[in-house]
PDB file of C-alpha atoms and ligand atoms in Angstrom:
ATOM      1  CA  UNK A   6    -109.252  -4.958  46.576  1.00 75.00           C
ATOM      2  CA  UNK A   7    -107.990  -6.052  43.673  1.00 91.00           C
ATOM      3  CA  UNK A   8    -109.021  -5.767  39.177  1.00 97.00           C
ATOM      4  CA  UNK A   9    -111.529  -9.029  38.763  1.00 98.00           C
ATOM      5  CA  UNK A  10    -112.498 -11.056  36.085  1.00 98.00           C
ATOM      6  CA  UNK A  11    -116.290 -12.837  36.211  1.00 98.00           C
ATOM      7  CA  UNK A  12    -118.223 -14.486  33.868  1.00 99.00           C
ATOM      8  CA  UNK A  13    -121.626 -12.951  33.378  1.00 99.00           C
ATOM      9  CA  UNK A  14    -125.139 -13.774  31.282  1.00 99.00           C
ATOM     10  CA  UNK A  15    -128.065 -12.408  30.259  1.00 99.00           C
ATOM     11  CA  UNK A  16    -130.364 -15.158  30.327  1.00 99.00           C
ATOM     12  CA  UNK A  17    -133.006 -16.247  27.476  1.00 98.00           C
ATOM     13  CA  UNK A  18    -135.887 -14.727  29.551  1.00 98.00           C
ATOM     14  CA  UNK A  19    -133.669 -11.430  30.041  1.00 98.00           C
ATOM     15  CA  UNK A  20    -132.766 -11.255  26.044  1.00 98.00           C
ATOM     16  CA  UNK A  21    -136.854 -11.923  25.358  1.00 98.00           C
ATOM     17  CA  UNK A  22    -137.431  -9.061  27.535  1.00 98.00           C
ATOM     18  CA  UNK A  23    -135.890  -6.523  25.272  1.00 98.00           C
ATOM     19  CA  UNK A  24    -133.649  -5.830  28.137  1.00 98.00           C
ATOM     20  CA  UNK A  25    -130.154  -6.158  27.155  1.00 98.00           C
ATOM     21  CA  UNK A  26    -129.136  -2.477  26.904  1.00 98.00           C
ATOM     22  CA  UNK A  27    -130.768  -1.997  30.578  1.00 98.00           C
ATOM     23  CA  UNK A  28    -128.613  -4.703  31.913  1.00 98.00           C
ATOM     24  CA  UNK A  29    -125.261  -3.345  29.992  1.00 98.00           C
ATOM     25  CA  UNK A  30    -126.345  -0.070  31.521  1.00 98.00           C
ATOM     26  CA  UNK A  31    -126.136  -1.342  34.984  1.00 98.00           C
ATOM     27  CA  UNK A  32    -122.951  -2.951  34.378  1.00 98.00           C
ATOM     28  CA  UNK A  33    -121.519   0.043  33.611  1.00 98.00           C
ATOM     29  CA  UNK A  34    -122.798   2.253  35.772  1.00 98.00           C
ATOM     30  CA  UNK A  35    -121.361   0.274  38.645  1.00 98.00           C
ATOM     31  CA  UNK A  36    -118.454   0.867  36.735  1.00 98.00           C
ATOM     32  CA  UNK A  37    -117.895  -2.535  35.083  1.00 98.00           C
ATOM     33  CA  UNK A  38    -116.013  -2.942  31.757  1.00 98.00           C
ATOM     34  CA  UNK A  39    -117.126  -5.195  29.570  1.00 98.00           C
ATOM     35  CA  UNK A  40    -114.101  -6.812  28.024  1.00 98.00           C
ATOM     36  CA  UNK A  41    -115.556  -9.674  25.758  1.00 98.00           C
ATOM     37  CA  UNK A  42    -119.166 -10.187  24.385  1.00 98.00           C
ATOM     38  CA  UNK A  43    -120.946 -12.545  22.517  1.00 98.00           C
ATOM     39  CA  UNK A  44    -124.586 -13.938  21.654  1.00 98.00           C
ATOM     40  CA  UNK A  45    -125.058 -17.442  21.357  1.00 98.00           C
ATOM     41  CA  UNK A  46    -127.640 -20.335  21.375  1.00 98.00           C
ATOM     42  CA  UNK A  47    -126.547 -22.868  23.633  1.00 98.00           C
ATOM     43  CA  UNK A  48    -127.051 -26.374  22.525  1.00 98.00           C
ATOM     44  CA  UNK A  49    -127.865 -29.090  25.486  1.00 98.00           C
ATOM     45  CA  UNK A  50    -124.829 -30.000  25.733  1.00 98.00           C
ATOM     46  CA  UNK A  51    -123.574 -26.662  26.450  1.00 98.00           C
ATOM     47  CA  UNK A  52    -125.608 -26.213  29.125  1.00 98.00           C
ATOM     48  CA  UNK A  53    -125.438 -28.958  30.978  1.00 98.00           C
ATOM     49  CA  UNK A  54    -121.718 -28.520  31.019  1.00 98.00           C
ATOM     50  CA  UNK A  55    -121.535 -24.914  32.398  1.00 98.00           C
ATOM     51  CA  UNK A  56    -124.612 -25.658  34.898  1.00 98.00           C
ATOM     52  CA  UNK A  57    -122.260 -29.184  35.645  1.00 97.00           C
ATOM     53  CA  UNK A  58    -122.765 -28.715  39.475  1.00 96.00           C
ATOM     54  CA  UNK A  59    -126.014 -28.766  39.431  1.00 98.00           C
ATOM     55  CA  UNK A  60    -126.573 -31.772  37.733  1.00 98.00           C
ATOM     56  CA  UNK A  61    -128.069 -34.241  40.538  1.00 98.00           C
ATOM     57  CA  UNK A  62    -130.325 -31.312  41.440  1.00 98.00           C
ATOM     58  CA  UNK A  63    -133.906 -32.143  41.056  1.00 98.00           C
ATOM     59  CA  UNK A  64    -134.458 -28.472  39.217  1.00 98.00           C
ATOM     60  CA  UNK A  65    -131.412 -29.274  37.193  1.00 98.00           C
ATOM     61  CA  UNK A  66    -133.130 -30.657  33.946  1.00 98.00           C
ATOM     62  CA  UNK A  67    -135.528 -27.603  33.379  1.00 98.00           C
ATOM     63  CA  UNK A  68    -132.718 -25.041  34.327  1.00 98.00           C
ATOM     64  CA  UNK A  69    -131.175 -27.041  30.937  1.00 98.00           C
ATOM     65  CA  UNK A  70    -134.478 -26.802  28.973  1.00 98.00           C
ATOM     66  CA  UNK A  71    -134.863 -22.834  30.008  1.00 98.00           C
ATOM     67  CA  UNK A  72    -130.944 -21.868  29.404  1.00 98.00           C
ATOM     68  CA  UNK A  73    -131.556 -23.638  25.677  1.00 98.00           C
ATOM     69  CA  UNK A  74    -135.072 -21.706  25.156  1.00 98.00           C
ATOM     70  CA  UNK A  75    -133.340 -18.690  23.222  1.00 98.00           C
ATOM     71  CA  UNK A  76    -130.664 -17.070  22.805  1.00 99.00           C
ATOM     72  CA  UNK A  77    -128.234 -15.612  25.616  1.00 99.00           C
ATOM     73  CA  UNK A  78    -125.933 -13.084  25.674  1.00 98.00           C
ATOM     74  CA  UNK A  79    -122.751 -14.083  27.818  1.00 98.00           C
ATOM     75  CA  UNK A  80    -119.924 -11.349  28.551  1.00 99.00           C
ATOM     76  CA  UNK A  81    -117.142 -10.869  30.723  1.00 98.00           C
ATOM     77  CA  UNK A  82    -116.665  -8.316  32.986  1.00 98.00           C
ATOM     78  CA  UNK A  83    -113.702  -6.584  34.654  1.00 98.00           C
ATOM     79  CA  UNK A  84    -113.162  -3.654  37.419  1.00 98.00           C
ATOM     80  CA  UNK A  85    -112.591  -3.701  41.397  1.00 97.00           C
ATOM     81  CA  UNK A  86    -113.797  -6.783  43.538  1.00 98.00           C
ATOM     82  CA  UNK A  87    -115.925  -7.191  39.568  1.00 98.00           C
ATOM     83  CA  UNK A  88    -117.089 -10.951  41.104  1.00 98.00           C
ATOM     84  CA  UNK A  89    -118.919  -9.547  44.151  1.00 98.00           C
ATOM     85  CA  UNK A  90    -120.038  -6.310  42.212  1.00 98.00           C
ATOM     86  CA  UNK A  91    -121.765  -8.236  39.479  1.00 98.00           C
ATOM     87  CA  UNK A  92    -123.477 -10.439  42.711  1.00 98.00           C
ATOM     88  CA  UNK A  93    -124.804  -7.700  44.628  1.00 98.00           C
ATOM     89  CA  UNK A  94    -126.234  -5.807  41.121  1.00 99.00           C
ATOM     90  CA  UNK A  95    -128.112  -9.254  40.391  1.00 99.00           C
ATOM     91  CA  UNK A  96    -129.344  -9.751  43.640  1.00 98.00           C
ATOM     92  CA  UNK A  97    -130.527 -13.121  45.224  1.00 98.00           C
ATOM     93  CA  UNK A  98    -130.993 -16.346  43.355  1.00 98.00           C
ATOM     94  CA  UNK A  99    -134.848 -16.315  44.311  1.00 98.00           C
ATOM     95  CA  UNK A 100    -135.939 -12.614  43.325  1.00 98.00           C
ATOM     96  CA  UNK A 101    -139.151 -12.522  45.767  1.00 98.00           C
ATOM     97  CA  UNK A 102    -135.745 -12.356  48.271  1.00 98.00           C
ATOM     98  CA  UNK A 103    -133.825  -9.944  45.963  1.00 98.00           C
ATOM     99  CA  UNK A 104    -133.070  -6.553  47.450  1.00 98.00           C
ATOM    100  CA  UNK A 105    -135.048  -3.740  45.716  1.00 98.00           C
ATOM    101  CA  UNK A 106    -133.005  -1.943  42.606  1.00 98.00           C
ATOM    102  CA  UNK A 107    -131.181  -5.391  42.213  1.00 98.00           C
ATOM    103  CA  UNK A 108    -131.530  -6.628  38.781  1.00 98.00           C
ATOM    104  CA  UNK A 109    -133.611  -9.948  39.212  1.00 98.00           C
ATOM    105  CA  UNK A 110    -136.082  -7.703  41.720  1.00 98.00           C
ATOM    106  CA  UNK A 111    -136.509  -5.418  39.010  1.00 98.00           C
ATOM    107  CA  UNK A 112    -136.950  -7.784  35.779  1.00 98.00           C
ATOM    108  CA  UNK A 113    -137.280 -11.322  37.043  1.00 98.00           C
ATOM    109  CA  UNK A 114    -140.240 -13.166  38.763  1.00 94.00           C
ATOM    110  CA  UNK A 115    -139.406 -16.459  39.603  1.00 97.00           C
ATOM    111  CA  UNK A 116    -136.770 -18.863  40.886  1.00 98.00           C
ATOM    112  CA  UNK A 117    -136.501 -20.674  38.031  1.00 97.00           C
ATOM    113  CA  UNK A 118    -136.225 -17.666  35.221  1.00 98.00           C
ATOM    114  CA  UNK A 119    -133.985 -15.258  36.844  1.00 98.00           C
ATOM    115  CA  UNK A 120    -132.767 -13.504  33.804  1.00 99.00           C
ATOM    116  CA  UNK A 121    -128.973 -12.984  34.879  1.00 99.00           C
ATOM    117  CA  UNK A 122    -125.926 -15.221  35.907  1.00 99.00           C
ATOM    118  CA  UNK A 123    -123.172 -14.755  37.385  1.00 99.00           C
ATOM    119  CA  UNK A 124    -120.164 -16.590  38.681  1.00 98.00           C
ATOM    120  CA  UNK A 125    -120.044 -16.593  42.896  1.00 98.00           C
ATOM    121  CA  UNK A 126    -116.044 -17.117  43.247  1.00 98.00           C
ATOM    122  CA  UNK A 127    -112.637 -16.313  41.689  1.00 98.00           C
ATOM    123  CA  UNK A 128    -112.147 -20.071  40.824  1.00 98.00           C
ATOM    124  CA  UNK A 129    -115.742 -20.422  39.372  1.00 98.00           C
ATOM    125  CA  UNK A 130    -114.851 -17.389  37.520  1.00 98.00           C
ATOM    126  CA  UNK A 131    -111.864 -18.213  35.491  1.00 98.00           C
ATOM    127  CA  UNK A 132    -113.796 -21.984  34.949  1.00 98.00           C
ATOM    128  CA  UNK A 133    -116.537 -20.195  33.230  1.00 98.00           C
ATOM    129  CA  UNK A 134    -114.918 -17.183  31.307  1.00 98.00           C
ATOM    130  CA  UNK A 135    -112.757 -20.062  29.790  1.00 98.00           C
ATOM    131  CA  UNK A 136    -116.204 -22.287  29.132  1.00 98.00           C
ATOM    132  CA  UNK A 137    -116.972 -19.586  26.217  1.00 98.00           C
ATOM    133  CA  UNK A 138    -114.077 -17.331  25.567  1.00 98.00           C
ATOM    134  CA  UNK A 139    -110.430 -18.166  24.438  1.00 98.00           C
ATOM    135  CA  UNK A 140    -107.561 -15.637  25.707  1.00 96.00           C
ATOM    136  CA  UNK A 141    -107.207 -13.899  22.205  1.00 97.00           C
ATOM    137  CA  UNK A 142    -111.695 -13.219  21.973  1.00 98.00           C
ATOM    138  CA  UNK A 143    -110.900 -10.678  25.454  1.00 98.00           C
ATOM    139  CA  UNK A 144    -110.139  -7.427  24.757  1.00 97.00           C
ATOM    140  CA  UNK A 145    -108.057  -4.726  26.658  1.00 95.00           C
ATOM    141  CA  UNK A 146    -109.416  -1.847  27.902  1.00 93.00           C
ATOM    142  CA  UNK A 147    -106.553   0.738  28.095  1.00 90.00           C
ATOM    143  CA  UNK A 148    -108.566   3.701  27.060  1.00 91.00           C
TER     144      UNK A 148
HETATM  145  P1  DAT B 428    -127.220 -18.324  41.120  1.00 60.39           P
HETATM  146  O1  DAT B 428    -127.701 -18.256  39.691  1.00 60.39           O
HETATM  147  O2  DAT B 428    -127.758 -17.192  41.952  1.00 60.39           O
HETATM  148  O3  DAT B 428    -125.716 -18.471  41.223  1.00 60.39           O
HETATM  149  P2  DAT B 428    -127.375 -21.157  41.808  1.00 60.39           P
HETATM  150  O4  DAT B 428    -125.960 -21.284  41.313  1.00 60.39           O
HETATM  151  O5  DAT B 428    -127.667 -21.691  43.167  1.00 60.39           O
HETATM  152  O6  DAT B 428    -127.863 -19.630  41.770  1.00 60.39           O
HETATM  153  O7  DAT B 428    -128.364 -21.890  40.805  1.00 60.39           O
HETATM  154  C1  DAT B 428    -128.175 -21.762  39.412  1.00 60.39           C
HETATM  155  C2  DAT B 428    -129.517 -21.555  38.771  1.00 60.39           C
HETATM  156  O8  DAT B 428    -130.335 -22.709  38.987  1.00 60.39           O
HETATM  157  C3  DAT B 428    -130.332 -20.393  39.344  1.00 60.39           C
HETATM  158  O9  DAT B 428    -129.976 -19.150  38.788  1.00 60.39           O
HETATM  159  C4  DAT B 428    -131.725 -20.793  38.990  1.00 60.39           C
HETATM  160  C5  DAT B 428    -131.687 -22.311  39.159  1.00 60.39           C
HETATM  161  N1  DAT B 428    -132.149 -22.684  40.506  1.00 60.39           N
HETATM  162  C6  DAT B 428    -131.446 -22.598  41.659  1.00 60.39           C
HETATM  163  N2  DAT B 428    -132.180 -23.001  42.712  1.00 60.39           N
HETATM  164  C7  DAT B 428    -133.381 -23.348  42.188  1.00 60.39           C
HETATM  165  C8  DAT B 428    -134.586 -23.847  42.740  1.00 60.39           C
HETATM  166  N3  DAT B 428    -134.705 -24.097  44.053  1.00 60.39           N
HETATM  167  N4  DAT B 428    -135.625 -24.092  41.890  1.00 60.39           N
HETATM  168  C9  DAT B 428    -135.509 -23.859  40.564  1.00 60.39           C
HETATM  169  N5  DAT B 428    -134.402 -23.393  39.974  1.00 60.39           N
HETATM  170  C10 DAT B 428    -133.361 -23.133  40.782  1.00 60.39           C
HETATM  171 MG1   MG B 429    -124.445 -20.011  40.735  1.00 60.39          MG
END
């Protein structure tokens, strides 16, 4: 297996429920790195850009209204097979199907506020980590 990149965020519901450090905590844990960090508001436009595939989805235009309903905080996250890892600690879209101890069974209640994402492929992931970070805002971790 090889050192991944993926793009991950803490949703608006996730930052309103105080539970940033819990979700960091995880990420480490598992042994992620967190190489670049930032909290942002996205704007509309923003949104609908990175959620671009989903747009002829009928859910798609309150996915928009939730991602813009506070603040997020968006990272990106390195360490072995890091796309998959990230995955299996958020657990499944829907969180009444999320396997217990997954992030979105602990913390998130419905379909449609699921308090993390993260990308599902290498290609996704370099699309996304590019969507809000340039080269030079991603840090090494050689210590
Ligand atoms: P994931 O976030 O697990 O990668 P996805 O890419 O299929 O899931 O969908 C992106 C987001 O869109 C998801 O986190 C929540 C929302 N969404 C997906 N399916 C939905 C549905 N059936 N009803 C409402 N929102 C949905
Ligand atoms: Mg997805």
């Amino acid at each position: 297996m090889a050192i991944e990149r993926t793009l991950s965020i803490i949703k608006p519901d996730g930052v309103a429920k105080n539970i940033i450090g819990e979700v960091y905590s995880r990420f480490e844990k598992a042994g992620l790195k967190i190489i670049a960090a930032k909290m942002l508001h996205l704007t509309r436009e923003q949104a609908e850009g990175f959620y671009a595939v989903h747009k002829e989805r009928p859910f798609f235009k309150d996915l928009v209204d939730f991602m813009i309903s506070g603040p997020v905080i968006v990272q990106v996250l390195e360490g072995e097979n890091a796309i998959q890892q990230n995955r299996d600690l958020m657990g499944a879209t829907d969180p009444k199907k999320a396997t217990a101890g997954t992030i979105r069974a602990d913390f998130a209640q419905t379909v449609d506020e699921n308090v993390v994402h993260g990308s599902d492929s290498a290609e996704n992931a370099k699309i996304e980590i590019a969507y809000f970070f340039t080269e030079n805002e991603i840090c090494k971790r050689t210590r």
